[in-house]
Tab-separated table of C-alpha atoms in Angstrom:
chain	number	residue	atom	x	y	z
A	13	MET	CA	-14.680	-25.046	58.435
A	14	PRO	CA	-16.393	-21.273	57.614
A	15	SER	CA	-19.447	-21.408	55.582
A	16	GLU	CA	-18.620	-19.996	52.127
A	17	SER	CA	-20.161	-16.578	51.134
A	18	PRO	CA	-23.084	-16.402	49.186
A	19	ALA	CA	-22.529	-15.034	45.556
A	20	PRO	CA	-23.478	-11.755	45.186
A	21	HIS	CA	-26.700	-10.691	43.705
A	22	ARG	CA	-26.535	-7.983	40.901
A	23	PRO	CA	-30.150	-7.558	39.619
A	24	MET	CA	-29.129	-4.861	37.319
A	25	LEU	CA	-26.380	-6.415	36.025
A	26	GLU	CA	-28.291	-9.562	35.617
A	27	GLU	CA	-30.877	-7.915	33.589
A	28	LEU	CA	-28.371	-5.893	31.505
A	29	ASN	CA	-26.822	-9.469	30.732
A	30	ARG	CA	-30.188	-11.075	29.598
A	31	GLU	CA	-31.090	-7.973	27.432
A	32	THR	CA	-27.814	-8.103	25.716
A	33	GLU	CA	-28.285	-12.138	24.984
A	34	ALA	CA	-31.543	-11.420	23.550
A	35	LEU	CA	-30.351	-8.506	21.143
A	36	TYR	CA	-27.504	-10.387	20.248
A	37	LYS	CA	-29.776	-13.396	19.655
A	38	GLU	CA	-32.244	-11.489	17.753
A	39	VAL	CA	-29.426	-9.524	15.587
A	40	GLY	CA	-28.109	-12.912	14.595
A	41	GLN	CA	-31.025	-14.065	13.049
A	42	SER	CA	-30.583	-11.463	10.158
A	43	LEU	CA	-26.775	-12.122	9.705
A	44	VAL	CA	-25.016	-14.290	7.382
A	45	ARG	CA	-21.340	-15.162	6.613
A	46	VAL	CA	-20.157	-14.476	3.069
A	47	GLN	CA	-17.222	-15.486	0.978
A	48	LEU	CA	-16.612	-12.519	-1.665
A	49	PRO	CA	-14.133	-12.842	-4.311
A	50	LYS	CA	-11.057	-10.206	-4.287
A	51	PRO	CA	-12.183	-6.742	-5.464
A	52	GLN	CA	-10.274	-5.327	-8.008
A	53	TRP	CA	-9.752	-2.164	-6.266
A	54	MET	CA	-8.314	-3.619	-3.285
A	55	ASN	CA	-4.896	-4.482	-2.661
A	56	ASP	CA	-3.478	-7.817	-1.163
A	57	TYR	CA	-2.574	-5.618	2.085
A	58	ALA	CA	-5.917	-4.959	2.622
A	59	MET	CA	-7.441	-8.090	1.485
A	60	ALA	CA	-5.154	-9.853	4.228
A	61	ALA	CA	-7.180	-8.865	7.034
A	62	MET	CA	-10.496	-10.681	5.583
A	63	ASN	CA	-8.474	-13.853	4.835
A	64	ARG	CA	-6.110	-13.983	8.051
A	65	ASP	CA	-6.832	-17.433	8.473
A	66	ARG	CA	-5.937	-18.523	4.912
A	67	LEU	CA	-2.561	-18.905	3.133
A	68	ASP	CA	-2.998	-18.278	-0.851
A	69	PRO	CA	-0.484	-20.098	-2.982
A	70	GLU	CA	2.089	-17.475	-3.240
A	71	VAL	CA	2.933	-17.217	0.599
A	72	ARG	CA	2.761	-20.871	0.640
A	73	LYS	CA	5.424	-21.132	-1.954
A	74	ARG	CA	7.642	-18.365	-0.199
A	75	LEU	CA	7.357	-19.979	3.137
A	76	GLU	CA	8.403	-23.481	1.571
A	77	GLN	CA	11.476	-22.066	0.208
A	78	ALA	CA	12.516	-20.328	2.941
A	79	GLY	CA	12.380	-23.583	5.092
A	80	GLY	CA	13.311	-26.064	2.692
A	81	HIS	CA	10.154	-28.035	3.938
A	82	ALA	CA	6.744	-28.806	2.801
A	83	ILE	CA	3.991	-27.426	5.027
A	84	GLY	CA	2.676	-30.159	6.641
A	85	ASN	CA	5.945	-32.157	7.468
A	86	GLY	CA	6.073	-31.642	11.322
A	87	MET	CA	6.301	-27.999	11.067
A	88	THR	CA	4.673	-25.278	13.080
A	89	LEU	CA	3.763	-21.951	11.883
A	90	VAL	CA	3.943	-18.966	14.218
A	91	VAL	CA	2.303	-16.085	12.842
A	92	ARG	CA	2.789	-12.482	14.313
A	93	PRO	CA	0.684	-9.376	13.239
A	94	ALA	CA	3.764	-7.063	13.035
A	95	SER	CA	7.137	-8.321	14.447
A	96	THR	CA	10.505	-9.387	13.245
A	97	THR	CA	12.245	-10.902	16.207
A	98	THR	CA	12.845	-14.587	15.917
A	99	VAL	CA	10.497	-17.170	17.749
A	100	PRO	CA	12.738	-19.600	20.337
A	101	SER	CA	12.072	-23.078	19.234
A	102	ALA	CA	10.444	-25.328	21.246
A	103	ARG	CA	13.434	-27.999	20.598
A	104	ASP	CA	16.894	-27.698	22.683
A	105	GLU	CA	18.757	-26.008	19.374
A	106	PRO	CA	17.609	-23.236	17.927
A	107	ALA	CA	15.371	-22.941	15.047
A	108	SER	CA	17.759	-22.970	11.932
A	109	THR	CA	15.442	-20.562	9.570
A	110	GLN	CA	15.060	-16.859	9.848
A	111	PRO	CA	11.623	-15.180	9.915
A	112	VAL	CA	9.717	-14.610	6.761
A	113	LYS	CA	8.021	-11.258	6.548
A	114	VAL	CA	4.852	-11.399	4.002
A	115	ASP	CA	3.010	-8.455	3.023
A	116	GLY	CA	-0.524	-8.677	4.560
A	117	HIS	CA	0.461	-11.699	6.517
A	118	GLY	CA	2.559	-10.150	9.161
A	119	THR	CA	6.079	-12.145	9.884
A	120	ILE	CA	5.752	-15.897	9.789
A	121	VAL	CA	8.295	-18.149	11.760
A	122	PHE	CA	9.290	-21.475	11.264
A	123	VAL	CA	9.598	-23.786	14.380
A	124	PRO	CA	10.803	-27.172	13.174
A	125	ALA	CA	9.143	-30.036	14.955
A	126	GLN	CA	11.364	-32.000	17.953
A	127	ALA	CA	13.672	-34.887	16.888
A	128	SER	CA	12.872	-38.193	18.106
A	129	ASP	CA	14.258	-41.490	17.890
A	130	ASN	CA	10.655	-43.003	17.988
A	131	GLN	CA	8.440	-41.122	15.590
A	132	ASN	CA	5.234	-43.080	17.270
A	133	GLN	CA	6.084	-41.902	20.817
A	134	PRO	CA	3.342	-39.498	22.126
A	135	ARG	CA	4.569	-35.968	22.741
A	136	ASP	CA	3.678	-33.442	24.832
A	137	ALA	CA	1.997	-30.520	23.063
A	138	VAL	CA	3.014	-27.783	25.392
A	139	LEU	CA	6.628	-28.902	25.927
A	140	GLY	CA	7.744	-29.822	22.304
A	141	GLY	CA	4.879	-31.779	20.713
A	142	ARG	CA	4.536	-32.658	16.768
A	143	LEU	CA	2.192	-30.376	15.275
A	144	GLN	CA	1.443	-30.945	11.980
A	145	MET	CA	-0.930	-29.219	9.571
A	146	ASP	CA	-3.163	-31.619	7.971
A	147	VAL	CA	-3.812	-29.858	4.276
A	148	ASN	CA	-6.798	-31.974	4.139
A	149	THR	CA	-8.632	-30.539	7.024
A	150	ILE	CA	-8.893	-27.093	5.203
A	151	VAL	CA	-12.680	-26.109	4.720
A	152	PRO	CA	-13.331	-24.940	1.121
A	153	PHE	CA	-15.471	-22.430	2.642
A	154	THR	CA	-13.621	-19.446	3.920
A	155	PRO	CA	-15.992	-16.457	4.821
A	156	ASN	CA	-14.327	-13.163	4.729
A	157	ASN	CA	-17.647	-10.950	5.429
A	158	VAL	CA	-20.773	-10.223	7.122
A	159	GLY	CA	-24.101	-9.637	5.262
A	160	LEU	CA	-27.285	-8.379	6.192
A	161	LEU	CA	-30.663	-10.417	5.162
A	162	LEU	CA	-33.300	-8.017	3.871
A	163	ASP	CA	-36.076	-9.695	2.736
A	164	ASP	CA	-38.211	-13.058	1.943
A	165	ALA	CA	-36.833	-12.802	-1.473
A	166	GLY	CA	-33.658	-13.723	-0.353
A	167	HIS	CA	-31.602	-10.196	-0.860
A	168	VAL	CA	-28.551	-10.024	1.065
A	169	LEU	CA	-26.333	-6.682	1.503
A	170	VAL	CA	-22.753	-6.979	1.886
A	171	PRO	CA	-20.635	-3.440	3.317
A	172	LEU	CA	-18.189	-4.136	0.689
A	173	TYR	CA	-17.905	-3.105	-2.956
A	174	VAL	CA	-17.097	-5.838	-5.576
A	175	GLU	CA	-17.302	-5.027	-9.366
A	176	ARG	CA	-19.808	-6.916	-11.672
A	177	GLU	CA	-17.075	-8.236	-13.622
A	178	THR	CA	-15.242	-9.532	-10.473
A	179	VAL	CA	-18.081	-12.060	-9.915
A	180	GLY	CA	-19.340	-12.814	-13.415
A	181	ASP	CA	-21.770	-15.415	-13.544
A	182	LYS	CA	-20.033	-17.199	-10.641
A	183	PRO	CA	-21.906	-17.956	-7.603
A	184	VAL	CA	-21.012	-16.433	-4.133
A	185	ARG	CA	-21.301	-18.581	-1.191
A	186	ILE	CA	-23.157	-17.724	1.846
A	187	SER	CA	-23.680	-19.580	5.327
A	188	MET	CA	-26.810	-19.000	6.709
A	189	ARG	CA	-28.033	-18.919	10.470
A	190	ASP	CA	-28.327	-23.089	10.431
A	191	GLY	CA	-24.833	-23.260	9.156
A	192	LYS	CA	-26.132	-24.502	5.793
A	193	VAL	CA	-23.940	-22.933	2.685
A	194	VAL	CA	-25.904	-21.838	-0.166
A	195	ALA	CA	-25.083	-20.121	-3.641
A	196	ALA	CA	-25.800	-16.578	-3.997
A	197	LYS	CA	-25.914	-14.658	-7.600
A	198	PHE	CA	-24.850	-11.389	-7.951
A	199	VAL	CA	-27.660	-8.498	-8.017
A	200	GLY	CA	-25.521	-5.102	-8.639
A	201	SER	CA	-23.323	-3.071	-6.309
A	202	ASP	CA	-22.330	0.744	-5.615
A	203	ARG	CA	-18.909	1.978	-5.525
A	204	GLN	CA	-19.680	5.272	-3.934
A	205	THR	CA	-21.560	3.953	-0.923
A	206	ASN	CA	-19.554	0.567	-1.016
A	207	LEU	CA	-22.126	-1.807	-1.026
A	208	THR	CA	-22.811	-5.440	-2.882
A	209	LEU	CA	-26.521	-6.747	-3.187
A	210	LEU	CA	-26.498	-10.552	-3.484
A	211	GLN	CA	-29.653	-12.935	-3.634
A	212	ILE	CA	-30.194	-16.358	-2.506
A	213	ASP	CA	-33.149	-18.803	-3.519
A	214	LYS	CA	-34.211	-19.953	0.089
A	215	PRO	CA	-33.449	-17.832	2.618
A	216	THR	CA	-33.931	-18.804	6.566
A	217	GLY	CA	-33.760	-16.245	9.004
A	218	LYS	CA	-35.295	-13.080	9.883
A	219	ALA	CA	-35.354	-9.896	7.524
A	220	VAL	CA	-33.396	-7.018	8.915
A	221	GLN	CA	-34.629	-3.651	9.660
A	222	LEU	CA	-32.975	-0.922	7.702
A	223	ALA	CA	-34.675	2.041	9.030
A	224	GLY	CA	-31.840	3.541	11.715
A	225	LYS	CA	-29.935	7.088	11.552
A	226	LYS	CA	-26.517	8.215	12.931
A	227	PRO	CA	-26.541	7.177	16.980
A	228	VAL	CA	-26.567	10.430	19.062
A	229	ASP	CA	-22.778	10.472	20.895
A	230	GLY	CA	-23.329	8.531	24.189
A	231	SER	CA	-25.854	6.102	22.676
A	232	LEU	CA	-25.764	2.408	23.822
A	233	VAL	CA	-25.142	0.240	20.321
A	234	LEU	CA	-24.432	-3.339	19.332
A	235	PHE	CA	-21.023	-3.194	17.155
A	236	ILE	CA	-20.974	-6.136	14.791
A	237	SER	CA	-17.601	-6.712	12.846
A	238	THR	CA	-18.098	-6.951	9.336
A	239	THR	CA	-15.262	-9.670	9.291
A	240	ASP	CA	-16.180	-12.040	11.662
A	241	GLY	CA	-19.392	-11.448	12.974
A	242	SER	CA	-18.133	-10.938	16.603
A	243	GLY	CA	-19.844	-8.168	18.371
A	244	ARG	CA	-19.876	-5.917	21.405
A	245	LEU	CA	-21.867	-3.751	23.380
A	246	GLY	CA	-20.710	-0.142	23.813
A	247	LEU	CA	-21.249	3.651	23.621
A	248	TRP	CA	-21.257	5.518	20.396
A	249	ASN	CA	-18.453	8.184	20.005
A	250	GLY	CA	-18.601	8.879	16.316
A	251	GLY	CA	-17.006	5.341	14.912
A	252	GLN	CA	-13.776	6.737	14.451
A	253	GLN	CA	-11.659	3.502	15.012
A	254	ASP	CA	-14.700	1.169	14.101
A	255	VAL	CA	-15.567	-0.881	10.996
A	256	GLY	CA	-18.716	-2.652	11.272
A	257	ILE	CA	-22.365	-2.910	11.416
A	258	ILE	CA	-24.196	-0.598	14.080
A	259	PHE	CA	-27.602	-2.050	15.658
A	260	SER	CA	-29.507	0.128	17.796
A	261	THR	CA	-30.809	-1.195	20.921
A	262	ASP	CA	-34.274	-1.882	19.125
A	263	GLY	CA	-32.374	-4.360	16.681
A	264	GLY	CA	-32.404	-2.237	13.993
A	265	VAL	CA	-29.461	-1.177	11.895
A	266	ALA	CA	-28.422	2.436	12.784
A	267	GLY	CA	-25.674	2.128	9.911
A	268	ILE	CA	-22.179	1.030	8.815
A	269	ALA	CA	-19.521	2.522	10.350
A	270	ARG	CA	-16.091	2.708	8.540
A	271	TYR	CA	-13.383	4.654	10.266
A	272	GLY	CA	-15.172	7.870	10.724
A	273	GLN	CA	-17.607	7.564	7.896
A	274	PHE	CA	-21.041	6.417	8.291
A	275	LEU	CA	-23.509	5.220	5.986
A	276	SER	CA	-27.056	5.284	7.992
A	277	GLY	CA	-29.414	2.059	7.555
A	278	THR	CA	-32.020	4.471	5.965
A	279	SER	CA	-29.530	5.403	3.134
A	280	CYS	CA	-28.365	1.555	3.038
A	281	HIS	CA	-32.130	0.665	2.457
A	282	LEU	CA	-32.388	3.173	-0.297
A	283	ILE	CA	-28.992	2.096	-2.383
A	284	ALA	CA	-30.579	-1.696	-1.722
A	285	GLU	CA	-33.771	-0.588	-3.485
A	286	GLN	CA	-32.280	0.649	-6.481
A	287	LEU	CA	-29.978	-2.356	-6.708
A	288	ILE	CA	-32.856	-4.435	-6.629
A	289	GLN	CA	-34.848	-2.497	-9.192
A	290	TYR	CA	-32.243	-1.319	-11.719
A	291	GLY	CA	-29.199	-3.312	-10.771
A	292	ALA	CA	-27.375	-0.175	-10.380
A	293	VAL	CA	-27.433	3.004	-8.402
A	294	ARG	CA	-29.308	5.868	-10.843
A	295	ARG	CA	-27.892	8.791	-9.045
A	296	ALA	CA	-27.618	12.679	-10.465
A	297	THR	CA	-24.222	14.076	-11.083
A	298	LEU	CA	-22.990	17.218	-9.097
A	299	GLY	CA	-19.696	17.559	-10.567
A	300	VAL	CA	-17.573	18.402	-7.556
A	301	ILE	CA	-14.388	16.855	-6.291
A	302	VAL	CA	-14.889	16.710	-2.087
A	303	SER	CA	-12.717	15.891	0.690
A	304	GLU	CA	-13.725	15.159	4.162
A	305	ILE	CA	-13.488	17.520	7.365
A	306	ARG	CA	-12.507	15.607	10.265
A	307	LYS	CA	-13.810	16.844	13.874
A	308	ASP	CA	-10.086	17.410	14.608
A	309	ASP	CA	-9.540	19.325	11.217
A	310	PRO	CA	-7.885	22.758	12.008
A	311	LEU	CA	-10.035	24.579	9.959
A	312	ARG	CA	-12.752	24.396	12.548
A	313	GLU	CA	-10.517	26.425	14.519
A	314	GLN	CA	-9.626	29.048	11.868
A	315	LEU	CA	-13.710	29.279	11.233
A	316	PRO	CA	-15.567	29.458	14.490
A	317	VAL	CA	-18.656	29.986	12.497
A	318	LEU	CA	-18.019	26.127	11.445
A	319	GLY	CA	-17.722	24.777	14.869
A	320	SER	CA	-18.725	21.119	15.499
A	321	ARG	CA	-20.926	21.128	12.260
A	322	THR	CA	-20.544	18.023	9.930
A	323	ALA	CA	-19.419	19.551	6.327
A	324	MET	CA	-17.267	18.556	3.290
A	325	ARG	CA	-14.721	20.787	1.291
A	326	ILE	CA	-15.234	21.570	-2.124
A	327	ASP	CA	-11.827	20.975	-4.006
A	328	GLU	CA	-12.651	21.271	-7.387
A	329	VAL	CA	-15.733	22.044	-9.513
A	330	ILE	CA	-16.273	20.598	-12.984
A	331	ALA	CA	-16.628	23.299	-15.568
A	332	HIS	CA	-19.822	23.275	-17.067
A	333	SER	CA	-21.281	20.828	-14.423
A	334	THR	CA	-24.550	21.051	-12.614
A	335	ALA	CA	-22.384	22.469	-9.449
A	336	ASP	CA	-20.858	24.824	-11.749
A	337	LYS	CA	-24.399	26.246	-13.166
A	338	ALA	CA	-25.637	26.496	-9.320
A	339	GLY	CA	-22.516	28.659	-8.619
A	340	LEU	CA	-20.250	26.853	-6.212
A	341	LYS	CA	-16.855	27.424	-5.952
A	342	PRO	CA	-13.443	25.459	-4.830
A	343	GLY	CA	-12.981	26.385	-1.145
A	344	ASP	CA	-16.673	26.208	-0.479
A	345	LEU	CA	-17.546	24.095	2.285
A	346	LEU	CA	-20.872	21.731	1.692
A	347	LEU	CA	-22.925	21.749	5.034
A	348	ALA	CA	-26.116	20.225	3.956
A	349	LEU	CA	-27.939	18.513	1.024
A	350	ALA	CA	-31.713	19.034	0.950
A	351	GLY	CA	-31.672	19.694	4.867
A	352	GLU	CA	-29.401	16.735	5.648
A	353	GLY	CA	-26.043	17.493	7.191
A	354	VAL	CA	-23.296	15.692	5.067
A	355	SER	CA	-20.038	14.400	6.315
A	356	ASP	CA	-18.442	11.924	4.021
A	357	ILE	CA	-18.557	10.551	0.849
A	358	PRO	CA	-20.764	7.182	1.482
A	359	SER	CA	-23.732	9.808	3.051
A	360	LEU	CA	-23.250	12.564	0.565
A	361	ALA	CA	-23.603	9.654	-2.580
A	362	ALA	CA	-26.762	8.387	-0.871
A	363	LEU	CA	-28.132	11.685	-0.495
A	364	ILE	CA	-27.497	12.585	-4.068
A	365	ALA	CA	-29.180	9.282	-5.099
A	366	SER	CA	-32.570	9.962	-3.049
A	367	ARG	CA	-33.078	13.224	-4.813
A	368	SER	CA	-34.172	14.251	-8.235
A	369	GLY	CA	-34.972	18.100	-9.597
A	370	PRO	CA	-34.097	21.161	-7.880
A	371	THR	CA	-32.266	20.818	-4.626
A	372	GLU	CA	-31.178	23.372	-1.628
A	373	LEU	CA	-27.554	23.257	-0.934
A	374	GLN	CA	-26.406	25.112	2.343
A	375	VAL	CA	-22.574	26.286	1.807
A	376	LEU	CA	-20.506	28.059	3.968
A	377	ARG	CA	-18.215	30.586	2.223
A	378	GLY	CA	-15.669	32.673	4.345
A	379	ASN	CA	-18.101	33.194	7.214
A	380	GLU	CA	-21.213	33.377	5.059
A	381	VAL	CA	-23.646	30.752	4.966
A	382	LEU	CA	-25.309	30.540	1.333
A	383	LYS	CA	-28.630	28.829	0.190
A	384	LEU	CA	-27.777	27.685	-3.360
A	385	SER	CA	-30.566	25.609	-5.475
A	386	VAL	CA	-29.035	22.848	-7.640
A	387	ASP	CA	-30.866	20.721	-10.223
A	388	LEU	CA	-30.226	17.033	-9.716
A	389	GLN	CA	-31.278	15.007	-12.738
A	390	GLN	CA	-30.900	11.248	-11.831
A	391	GLN	CA	-29.554	8.877	-14.787
A	392	LYS	CA	-31.684	6.990	-16.761
């Protein structure tokens, strides 16, 4: 017999694999799983992505009414994200029920169990076995977000805004690195940057580094999903389709990406410090209503001077506000605040929170770049 060829040796890929494993292991020491209550501002459809593994009582009731059976009585639930085509049953005759479309849960199709004269007879799970849901196996802890352990005091930063009144005095459940589920108390939250801060008594793990800035396009980063903690290594290209925590190759948090919005690790650190100190963020009120200008905005072609620079459009200036007194006008494009480029609402909100007193704004009005001074007075 011919001898087997030796396994190929790829030293560069093997080294990359070892480095990736080490980075993921290091990052994992700072991650926790969090079960957040449903924020008041979030609708059911958006919340469903966070709770895709859990059926709420209303959905369960609708399914039972549609199928005429209680969940758990020899019935399989086939859940598909966005389809309305009936799935063939594993039995000889077709399924007797129609698909049930539930907002936020996709289309759920009942597949009745196969009939049998002998209920105790073993069944082939692939070719028509009896699949039964045991409601007693449902785990009460159902995490729907990922948090970052900030310090030895047990502060945990979660990239989702939850109102103080939603949590109240109820503990928030957190699963630590070792799998132990502990209770955390609510410290504070910030709507503008979409962050919530919690605290646990006896943390285990390693405090994360929140000192990063937005990666340069083409940089190698580690992406961690905020819903299930899964990770992938890739090249940063702006994060237009990403929602998650972005780690740089040194293990620090570069920032949080949300479909093109990006809140840097440095900004997260600033917001967390204010939440720890005051329970809320004390920022000045600029007095403008703004909208984001994305990379593909037609305005960039109309204004060559804008080019690829980060900018935000000022849609409205509140009368007698700080912005009004500084001379800002609707239609102005805000390019930078205190020398820092602005591209989205969370990063602008964090920049304003970091400033107090006279602050320079860089504004594009027509084809002219202006420098204006605004007096930012932080709230007490």
